[in-house]
PDB file of C-alpha atoms in Angstrom:
ATOM      1  CA  UNK A   1      21.477   6.625  -3.561  1.00 48.00           C
ATOM      2  CA  UNK A   2      23.011   9.488  -5.386  1.00 51.00           C
ATOM      3  CA  UNK A   3      19.865  10.457  -7.201  1.00 71.00           C
ATOM      4  CA  UNK A   4      17.862  13.309  -5.818  1.00 85.00           C
ATOM      5  CA  UNK A   5      14.251  12.459  -5.040  1.00 93.00           C
ATOM      6  CA  UNK A   6      11.781  13.959  -7.476  1.00 94.00           C
ATOM      7  CA  UNK A   7       8.965  15.922  -5.869  1.00 96.00           C
ATOM      8  CA  UNK A   8       6.175  17.686  -7.662  1.00 95.00           C
ATOM      9  CA  UNK A   9       3.930  20.196  -5.943  1.00 95.00           C
ATOM     10  CA  UNK A  10       2.615  23.669  -6.782  1.00 95.00           C
ATOM     11  CA  UNK A  11       4.812  26.701  -5.958  1.00 94.00           C
ATOM     12  CA  UNK A  12       1.934  28.494  -4.286  1.00 93.00           C
ATOM     13  CA  UNK A  13      -1.541  27.720  -3.023  1.00 95.00           C
ATOM     14  CA  UNK A  14      -4.562  29.578  -1.719  1.00 95.00           C
ATOM     15  CA  UNK A  15      -5.135  29.460   2.044  1.00 94.00           C
ATOM     16  CA  UNK A  16      -6.986  26.268   2.912  1.00 92.00           C
ATOM     17  CA  UNK A  17      -6.413  24.720  -0.494  1.00 94.00           C
ATOM     18  CA  UNK A  18      -5.758  20.989  -0.743  1.00 95.00           C
ATOM     19  CA  UNK A  19      -2.802  20.355  -2.996  1.00 96.00           C
ATOM     20  CA  UNK A  20      -1.509  17.155  -4.499  1.00 96.00           C
ATOM     21  CA  UNK A  21       2.081  16.087  -3.903  1.00 97.00           C
ATOM     22  CA  UNK A  22       3.854  13.496  -6.013  1.00 97.00           C
ATOM     23  CA  UNK A  23       7.141  11.989  -4.920  1.00 96.00           C
ATOM     24  CA  UNK A  24       9.494   9.535  -6.527  1.00 95.00           C
ATOM     25  CA  UNK A  25      12.785   8.310  -5.160  1.00 95.00           C
ATOM     26  CA  UNK A  26      15.296   6.067  -6.934  1.00 93.00           C
ATOM     27  CA  UNK A  27      15.724   2.855  -4.953  1.00 92.00           C
ATOM     28  CA  UNK A  28      16.007  -0.820  -5.870  1.00 92.00           C
ATOM     29  CA  UNK A  29      13.498  -1.962  -3.196  1.00 92.00           C
ATOM     30  CA  UNK A  30      15.147  -5.388  -3.132  1.00 91.00           C
ATOM     31  CA  UNK A  31      12.399  -7.634  -1.787  1.00 89.00           C
ATOM     32  CA  UNK A  32      14.570 -10.359  -0.238  1.00 88.00           C
ATOM     33  CA  UNK A  33      12.643 -12.931  -2.285  1.00 87.00           C
ATOM     34  CA  UNK A  34      14.958 -12.998  -5.291  1.00 89.00           C
ATOM     35  CA  UNK A  35      18.001 -15.246  -5.725  1.00 89.00           C
ATOM     36  CA  UNK A  36      21.272 -14.399  -7.453  1.00 88.00           C
ATOM     37  CA  UNK A  37      22.994 -16.460 -10.165  1.00 90.00           C
ATOM     38  CA  UNK A  38      24.459 -18.827  -7.520  1.00 91.00           C
ATOM     39  CA  UNK A  39      21.016 -19.446  -6.067  1.00 89.00           C
ATOM     40  CA  UNK A  40      21.751 -17.495  -2.897  1.00 91.00           C
ATOM     41  CA  UNK A  41      18.975 -15.206  -1.713  1.00 91.00           C
ATOM     42  CA  UNK A  42      19.647 -11.499  -2.250  1.00 91.00           C
ATOM     43  CA  UNK A  43      19.195  -9.775   1.119  1.00 91.00           C
ATOM     44  CA  UNK A  44      16.265  -7.448   1.562  1.00 91.00           C
ATOM     45  CA  UNK A  45      16.982  -3.738   1.135  1.00 93.00           C
ATOM     46  CA  UNK A  46      14.001  -1.470   0.926  1.00 94.00           C
ATOM     47  CA  UNK A  47      12.786   1.919   2.012  1.00 94.00           C
ATOM     48  CA  UNK A  48      10.607   1.001   4.948  1.00 94.00           C
ATOM     49  CA  UNK A  49       9.260   4.396   5.916  1.00 96.00           C
ATOM     50  CA  UNK A  50       8.257   7.595   4.205  1.00 96.00           C
ATOM     51  CA  UNK A  51       7.201  10.728   6.042  1.00 97.00           C
ATOM     52  CA  UNK A  52       6.075  14.196   5.075  1.00 97.00           C
ATOM     53  CA  UNK A  53       5.974  17.120   7.503  1.00 96.00           C
ATOM     54  CA  UNK A  54       4.797  20.677   7.020  1.00 96.00           C
ATOM     55  CA  UNK A  55       6.364  23.301   9.311  1.00 95.00           C
ATOM     56  CA  UNK A  56       7.243  20.527  11.729  1.00 94.00           C
ATOM     57  CA  UNK A  57       3.790  18.944  11.859  1.00 95.00           C
ATOM     58  CA  UNK A  58       3.113  15.517  10.348  1.00 96.00           C
ATOM     59  CA  UNK A  59       1.072  15.533   7.146  1.00 96.00           C
ATOM     60  CA  UNK A  60       1.370  12.015   5.824  1.00 96.00           C
ATOM     61  CA  UNK A  61       3.463   8.958   6.526  1.00 96.00           C
ATOM     62  CA  UNK A  62       3.673   5.540   5.056  1.00 96.00           C
ATOM     63  CA  UNK A  63       5.204   2.265   6.251  1.00 96.00           C
ATOM     64  CA  UNK A  64       6.406   0.357   3.225  1.00 96.00           C
ATOM     65  CA  UNK A  65       6.813  -3.401   2.762  1.00 94.00           C
ATOM     66  CA  UNK A  66       8.716  -5.335   0.101  1.00 93.00           C
ATOM     67  CA  UNK A  67       5.537  -5.396  -1.986  1.00 93.00           C
ATOM     68  CA  UNK A  68       6.174  -1.776  -3.007  1.00 95.00           C
ATOM     69  CA  UNK A  69       7.646  -1.460  -6.502  1.00 94.00           C
ATOM     70  CA  UNK A  70      11.209  -0.346  -7.187  1.00 93.00           C
ATOM     71  CA  UNK A  71      11.674   3.448  -7.280  1.00 94.00           C
ATOM     72  CA  UNK A  72       8.750   4.005  -4.924  1.00 95.00           C
ATOM     73  CA  UNK A  73       6.236   6.521  -6.181  1.00 96.00           C
ATOM     74  CA  UNK A  74       3.941   7.991  -3.560  1.00 97.00           C
ATOM     75  CA  UNK A  75       1.185  10.464  -4.222  1.00 97.00           C
ATOM     76  CA  UNK A  76      -0.874  12.116  -1.522  1.00 97.00           C
ATOM     77  CA  UNK A  77      -2.588  15.377  -0.587  1.00 96.00           C
ATOM     78  CA  UNK A  78      -1.893  18.165   1.841  1.00 96.00           C
ATOM     79  CA  UNK A  79      -3.967  21.052   3.108  1.00 95.00           C
ATOM     80  CA  UNK A  80      -2.111  24.368   3.046  1.00 95.00           C
ATOM     81  CA  UNK A  81      -3.143  26.930   5.677  1.00 93.00           C
ATOM     82  CA  UNK A  82       0.079  28.950   5.720  1.00 94.00           C
ATOM     83  CA  UNK A  83       3.295  29.430   3.791  1.00 95.00           C
ATOM     84  CA  UNK A  84       6.050  27.104   4.822  1.00 95.00           C
ATOM     85  CA  UNK A  85       8.265  24.168   4.084  1.00 96.00           C
ATOM     86  CA  UNK A  86       7.465  20.564   3.377  1.00 96.00           C
ATOM     87  CA  UNK A  87      10.052  18.126   4.657  1.00 96.00           C
ATOM     88  CA  UNK A  88      10.204  14.667   3.158  1.00 96.00           C
ATOM     89  CA  UNK A  89      12.171  11.692   4.403  1.00 96.00           C
ATOM     90  CA  UNK A  90      12.716   8.167   3.178  1.00 96.00           C
ATOM     91  CA  UNK A  91      14.250   5.697   5.627  1.00 96.00           C
ATOM     92  CA  UNK A  92      16.264   2.775   4.286  1.00 94.00           C
ATOM     93  CA  UNK A  93      16.544  -0.674   5.911  1.00 94.00           C
ATOM     94  CA  UNK A  94      20.230   0.070   6.576  1.00 93.00           C
ATOM     95  CA  UNK A  95      19.277   3.154   8.604  1.00 92.00           C
ATOM     96  CA  UNK A  96      20.284   5.783   6.069  1.00 93.00           C
ATOM     97  CA  UNK A  97      17.750   8.506   5.417  1.00 95.00           C
ATOM     98  CA  UNK A  98      17.142  10.436   2.215  1.00 94.00           C
ATOM     99  CA  UNK A  99      15.662  13.854   2.863  1.00 95.00           C
ATOM    100  CA  UNK A 100      14.280  16.660   0.748  1.00 95.00           C
ATOM    101  CA  UNK A 101      12.566  20.006   1.288  1.00 95.00           C
ATOM    102  CA  UNK A 102      10.130  22.027  -0.784  1.00 95.00           C
ATOM    103  CA  UNK A 103       8.805  25.502  -0.036  1.00 95.00           C
ATOM    104  CA  UNK A 104       5.318  26.699  -0.720  1.00 96.00           C
ATOM    105  CA  UNK A 105       3.973  30.262  -0.678  1.00 95.00           C
ATOM    106  CA  UNK A 106       0.437  31.549  -0.188  1.00 94.00           C
ATOM    107  CA  UNK A 107      -1.286  33.103  -3.183  1.00 87.00           C
ATOM    108  CA  UNK A 108      -1.582  36.866  -2.777  1.00 77.00           C
TER     109      UNK A 108
ATOM    110  CA  UNK B   1      -5.051 -44.140 -16.961  1.00 51.00           C
ATOM    111  CA  UNK B   2      -5.937 -46.595 -14.199  1.00 59.00           C
ATOM    112  CA  UNK B   3      -9.527 -47.129 -13.237  1.00 65.00           C
ATOM    113  CA  UNK B   4     -10.279 -45.658  -9.814  1.00 62.00           C
ATOM    114  CA  UNK B   5     -11.510 -47.947  -7.085  1.00 72.00           C
ATOM    115  CA  UNK B   6     -14.251 -47.173  -4.626  1.00 66.00           C
ATOM    116  CA  UNK B   7     -11.921 -45.754  -1.939  1.00 66.00           C
ATOM    117  CA  UNK B   8     -10.262 -43.294  -4.311  1.00 64.00           C
ATOM    118  CA  UNK B   9     -13.609 -42.228  -5.660  1.00 63.00           C
ATOM    119  CA  UNK B  10     -14.656 -41.365  -2.134  1.00 60.00           C
ATOM    120  CA  UNK B  11     -11.499 -39.355  -1.543  1.00 61.00           C
ATOM    121  CA  UNK B  12     -12.077 -37.406  -4.738  1.00 58.00           C
ATOM    122  CA  UNK B  13     -15.679 -36.691  -3.849  1.00 58.00           C
ATOM    123  CA  UNK B  14     -14.610 -35.529  -0.412  1.00 55.00           C
ATOM    124  CA  UNK B  15     -12.080 -33.188  -1.981  1.00 54.00           C
ATOM    125  CA  UNK B  16     -14.743 -31.624  -4.133  1.00 52.00           C
ATOM    126  CA  UNK B  17     -17.010 -31.066  -1.173  1.00 50.00           C
ATOM    127  CA  UNK B  18     -14.137 -29.391   0.685  1.00 50.00           C
ATOM    128  CA  UNK B  19     -13.460 -27.101  -2.264  1.00 47.00           C
ATOM    129  CA  UNK B  20     -17.046 -26.011  -2.658  1.00 47.00           C
ATOM    130  CA  UNK B  21     -17.373 -25.437   1.070  1.00 45.00           C
ATOM    131  CA  UNK B  22     -14.365 -23.104   1.128  1.00 45.00           C
ATOM    132  CA  UNK B  23     -15.493 -19.613   2.063  1.00 43.00           C
ATOM    133  CA  UNK B  24     -13.403 -17.976  -0.669  1.00 42.00           C
ATOM    134  CA  UNK B  25     -15.636 -18.026  -3.700  1.00 41.00           C
ATOM    135  CA  UNK B  26     -13.211 -16.005  -5.821  1.00 44.00           C
ATOM    136  CA  UNK B  27     -10.623 -17.759  -7.962  1.00 50.00           C
ATOM    137  CA  UNK B  28      -7.785 -16.264  -5.911  1.00 58.00           C
ATOM    138  CA  UNK B  29      -6.970 -17.967  -2.641  1.00 66.00           C
ATOM    139  CA  UNK B  30      -5.204 -16.728   0.439  1.00 74.00           C
ATOM    140  CA  UNK B  31      -1.683 -18.152   0.524  1.00 75.00           C
ATOM    141  CA  UNK B  32      -0.020 -16.117   3.259  1.00 84.00           C
ATOM    142  CA  UNK B  33      -0.462 -14.645   6.705  1.00 88.00           C
ATOM    143  CA  UNK B  34      -2.923 -11.925   5.671  1.00 90.00           C
ATOM    144  CA  UNK B  35      -5.326 -12.955   8.445  1.00 91.00           C
ATOM    145  CA  UNK B  36      -2.638 -12.267  11.067  1.00 91.00           C
ATOM    146  CA  UNK B  37      -2.013  -8.775   9.675  1.00 92.00           C
ATOM    147  CA  UNK B  38      -5.716  -8.032   9.713  1.00 93.00           C
ATOM    148  CA  UNK B  39      -6.055  -9.333  13.277  1.00 92.00           C
ATOM    149  CA  UNK B  40      -3.160  -7.144  14.410  1.00 92.00           C
ATOM    150  CA  UNK B  41      -4.533  -4.046  12.717  1.00 93.00           C
ATOM    151  CA  UNK B  42      -8.188  -4.410  13.698  1.00 93.00           C
ATOM    152  CA  UNK B  43      -7.684  -5.989  17.112  1.00 91.00           C
ATOM    153  CA  UNK B  44     -10.322  -8.575  16.233  1.00 88.00           C
ATOM    154  CA  UNK B  45     -13.011  -6.051  15.327  1.00 91.00           C
ATOM    155  CA  UNK B  46     -14.999  -6.705  12.184  1.00 92.00           C
ATOM    156  CA  UNK B  47     -14.565  -3.859   9.662  1.00 93.00           C
ATOM    157  CA  UNK B  48     -17.647  -2.640   7.795  1.00 93.00           C
ATOM    158  CA  UNK B  49     -17.900  -2.432   4.020  1.00 93.00           C
ATOM    159  CA  UNK B  50     -17.898   0.948   2.317  1.00 88.00           C
ATOM    160  CA  UNK B  51     -16.409   4.455   2.423  1.00 91.00           C
ATOM    161  CA  UNK B  52     -13.289   3.251   0.602  1.00 95.00           C
ATOM    162  CA  UNK B  53     -12.783   3.399  -3.111  1.00 95.00           C
ATOM    163  CA  UNK B  54      -9.900   1.214  -4.168  1.00 95.00           C
ATOM    164  CA  UNK B  55      -8.683   1.671  -7.706  1.00 95.00           C
ATOM    165  CA  UNK B  56      -6.617  -1.103  -9.258  1.00 95.00           C
ATOM    166  CA  UNK B  57      -6.426  -2.484 -12.778  1.00 94.00           C
ATOM    167  CA  UNK B  58      -8.585  -5.558 -13.337  1.00 93.00           C
ATOM    168  CA  UNK B  59      -5.756  -7.200 -15.243  1.00 93.00           C
ATOM    169  CA  UNK B  60      -2.143  -6.291 -14.522  1.00 91.00           C
ATOM    170  CA  UNK B  61       0.236  -7.327 -17.280  1.00 88.00           C
ATOM    171  CA  UNK B  62       3.308  -6.736 -15.154  1.00 90.00           C
ATOM    172  CA  UNK B  63       3.094  -7.637 -11.489  1.00 90.00           C
ATOM    173  CA  UNK B  64       6.229  -5.605 -10.759  1.00 92.00           C
ATOM    174  CA  UNK B  65       4.427  -2.285 -10.860  1.00 93.00           C
ATOM    175  CA  UNK B  66       0.702  -2.278 -10.381  1.00 94.00           C
ATOM    176  CA  UNK B  67      -0.752   1.203  -9.862  1.00 95.00           C
ATOM    177  CA  UNK B  68      -2.967   1.433  -6.797  1.00 96.00           C
ATOM    178  CA  UNK B  69      -5.079   4.429  -5.836  1.00 97.00           C
ATOM    179  CA  UNK B  70      -7.205   4.683  -2.762  1.00 96.00           C
ATOM    180  CA  UNK B  71      -9.557   7.340  -1.528  1.00 96.00           C
ATOM    181  CA  UNK B  72     -11.666   7.293   1.594  1.00 95.00           C
ATOM    182  CA  UNK B  73     -14.732   9.371   2.307  1.00 93.00           C
ATOM    183  CA  UNK B  74     -13.977  11.568   5.275  1.00 93.00           C
ATOM    184  CA  UNK B  75     -14.224  15.255   6.181  1.00 93.00           C
ATOM    185  CA  UNK B  76     -10.575  15.072   7.393  1.00 94.00           C
ATOM    186  CA  UNK B  77     -11.096  17.469  10.295  1.00 93.00           C
ATOM    187  CA  UNK B  78      -9.432  17.244  13.682  1.00 92.00           C
ATOM    188  CA  UNK B  79     -12.590  15.579  15.073  1.00 92.00           C
ATOM    189  CA  UNK B  80     -13.206  13.125  12.252  1.00 94.00           C
ATOM    190  CA  UNK B  81     -10.476  11.882   9.964  1.00 95.00           C
ATOM    191  CA  UNK B  82      -8.873   8.756   8.604  1.00 96.00           C
ATOM    192  CA  UNK B  83      -5.946   7.728  10.761  1.00 95.00           C
ATOM    193  CA  UNK B  84      -4.440   4.689   9.135  1.00 95.00           C
ATOM    194  CA  UNK B  85      -5.008   2.562   6.099  1.00 96.00           C
ATOM    195  CA  UNK B  86      -3.483  -0.857   5.751  1.00 96.00           C
ATOM    196  CA  UNK B  87      -3.000  -2.381   2.327  1.00 96.00           C
ATOM    197  CA  UNK B  88      -2.599  -6.147   1.999  1.00 95.00           C
ATOM    198  CA  UNK B  89      -2.070  -8.569  -0.857  1.00 94.00           C
ATOM    199  CA  UNK B  90      -3.269 -12.020   0.143  1.00 92.00           C
ATOM    200  CA  UNK B  91      -1.334 -13.958  -2.509  1.00 91.00           C
ATOM    201  CA  UNK B  92       2.138 -12.438  -2.070  1.00 91.00           C
ATOM    202  CA  UNK B  93       4.926 -14.149  -0.080  1.00 90.00           C
ATOM    203  CA  UNK B  94       4.368 -11.453   2.566  1.00 91.00           C
ATOM    204  CA  UNK B  95       0.874 -10.102   3.011  1.00 93.00           C
ATOM    205  CA  UNK B  96       1.899  -6.551   3.922  1.00 94.00           C
ATOM    206  CA  UNK B  97       2.016  -3.927   1.189  1.00 95.00           C
ATOM    207  CA  UNK B  98       1.939  -0.589   2.991  1.00 96.00           C
ATOM    208  CA  UNK B  99       0.363   1.244   5.876  1.00 96.00           C
ATOM    209  CA  UNK B 100      -0.654   4.812   5.135  1.00 97.00           C
ATOM    210  CA  UNK B 101      -0.928   7.277   7.988  1.00 96.00           C
ATOM    211  CA  UNK B 102      -3.060  10.356   7.450  1.00 96.00           C
ATOM    212  CA  UNK B 103      -3.559  13.461   9.566  1.00 96.00           C
ATOM    213  CA  UNK B 104      -6.065  16.316   9.329  1.00 95.00           C
ATOM    214  CA  UNK B 105      -3.283  18.207   7.495  1.00 95.00           C
ATOM    215  CA  UNK B 106      -3.576  15.697   4.662  1.00 94.00           C
ATOM    216  CA  UNK B 107      -6.749  17.490   3.586  1.00 93.00           C
ATOM    217  CA  UNK B 108      -7.991  14.465   1.678  1.00 94.00           C
ATOM    218  CA  UNK B 109      -7.635  10.787   2.508  1.00 95.00           C
ATOM    219  CA  UNK B 110      -6.229   9.903  -0.881  1.00 95.00           C
ATOM    220  CA  UNK B 111      -2.998   8.283  -1.950  1.00 96.00           C
ATOM    221  CA  UNK B 112      -1.433   6.395  -4.831  1.00 97.00           C
ATOM    222  CA  UNK B 113       1.448   3.956  -4.825  1.00 96.00           C
ATOM    223  CA  UNK B 114       2.771   1.277  -7.127  1.00 96.00           C
ATOM    224  CA  UNK B 115       2.827  -2.237  -5.782  1.00 95.00           C
ATOM    225  CA  UNK B 116       4.201  -5.692  -6.590  1.00 94.00           C
ATOM    226  CA  UNK B 117       1.863  -8.637  -7.000  1.00 94.00           C
ATOM    227  CA  UNK B 118       3.240 -12.176  -7.265  1.00 92.00           C
ATOM    228  CA  UNK B 119       0.139 -13.734  -8.776  1.00 91.00           C
ATOM    229  CA  UNK B 120      -3.565 -13.257  -9.338  1.00 93.00           C
ATOM    230  CA  UNK B 121      -4.971 -12.346  -5.939  1.00 93.00           C
ATOM    231  CA  UNK B 122      -7.062 -10.022  -3.825  1.00 94.00           C
ATOM    232  CA  UNK B 123      -5.806  -6.660  -2.632  1.00 95.00           C
ATOM    233  CA  UNK B 124      -7.410  -5.669   0.645  1.00 95.00           C
ATOM    234  CA  UNK B 125      -7.616  -2.209   2.208  1.00 96.00           C
ATOM    235  CA  UNK B 126      -8.684  -1.581   5.790  1.00 96.00           C
ATOM    236  CA  UNK B 127      -9.143   1.972   7.051  1.00 96.00           C
ATOM    237  CA  UNK B 128      -9.091   3.019  10.689  1.00 95.00           C
ATOM    238  CA  UNK B 129     -10.955   6.241  11.481  1.00 94.00           C
ATOM    239  CA  UNK B 130     -10.197   8.664  14.289  1.00 94.00           C
ATOM    240  CA  UNK B 131     -13.251   7.398  16.204  1.00 93.00           C
ATOM    241  CA  UNK B 132     -11.962   3.830  15.981  1.00 92.00           C
ATOM    242  CA  UNK B 133     -14.414   2.577  13.378  1.00 93.00           C
ATOM    243  CA  UNK B 134     -13.080   0.323  10.637  1.00 95.00           C
ATOM    244  CA  UNK B 135     -13.910   0.034   6.972  1.00 95.00           C
ATOM    245  CA  UNK B 136     -12.716  -2.410   4.368  1.00 95.00           C
ATOM    246  CA  UNK B 137     -12.686  -2.950   0.638  1.00 95.00           C
ATOM    247  CA  UNK B 138     -11.067  -5.510  -1.627  1.00 93.00           C
ATOM    248  CA  UNK B 139     -10.348  -5.966  -5.310  1.00 95.00           C
ATOM    249  CA  UNK B 140      -9.181  -8.950  -7.317  1.00 95.00           C
ATOM    250  CA  UNK B 141      -6.322  -8.315  -9.723  1.00 95.00           C
ATOM    251  CA  UNK B 142      -5.399 -10.793 -12.437  1.00 94.00           C
ATOM    252  CA  UNK B 143      -1.638 -10.832 -12.873  1.00 92.00           C
ATOM    253  CA  UNK B 144      -0.070 -12.029 -16.107  1.00 86.00           C
ATOM    254  CA  UNK B 145       3.617 -11.823 -15.074  1.00 77.00           C
ATOM    255  CA  UNK B 146       4.377 -12.152 -11.378  1.00 72.00           C
ATOM    256  CA  UNK B 147       6.354  -9.482  -9.595  1.00 67.00           C
ATOM    257  CA  UNK B 148       8.342 -11.480  -7.053  1.00 62.00           C
ATOM    258  CA  UNK B 149      11.312 -13.815  -7.306  1.00 55.00           C
ATOM    259  CA  UNK B 150      12.498 -14.600 -10.832  1.00 45.00           C
TER     260      UNK B 150
END
């Protein structure tokens, strides 16, 4: 997947504020249920795990099944107590991992 | 059309009784292994109703992307928070949809995803709290165009 994941979150937050994070990654999420023109089943290829960490501590994770739509969109919240870095990862069925990072600062 | 004899009439009547006795009163029926998923997640414990608000469209025109939002009442502190939420669709080829894992750092037990629904069916959410208690909620979604196969 050449496309960069799209992540939306505020640049800065007050201490203790709960912010909303929206993520979207380009992926076919092939369910394994569909058949090609020859009637052969198309093998499953999905993102089966999404994780979000903040300064090395887990914030949110999600195990995904084929029932998740193509280009998985995941929205969740995070409580910000300190400035730091969010790390996101999407794990593919084939073992490859898409990662991204976003920094957040504390409001002065 | 042929006239039905006594034996067939009996069979028909029996069928009707079976249908009306079915526990699922809704028009959607369970067609997959949802019960197994629930068993595995809850360990046989009966989840209570409440605490969860599950937001899904009543009618989904396109089963390929159905927006789903969930929020669970919880203070989300280290002592009391939502640990895991399992989402199931009982009419899809596979019951599993997603399992969300929250931590106190999540701040709020809220999430949105977009899901695939093959046909009109129930979407079930079961939440596991940090103290081990379980809560459940379900919604029926009418699907006009299915989101699997094709």
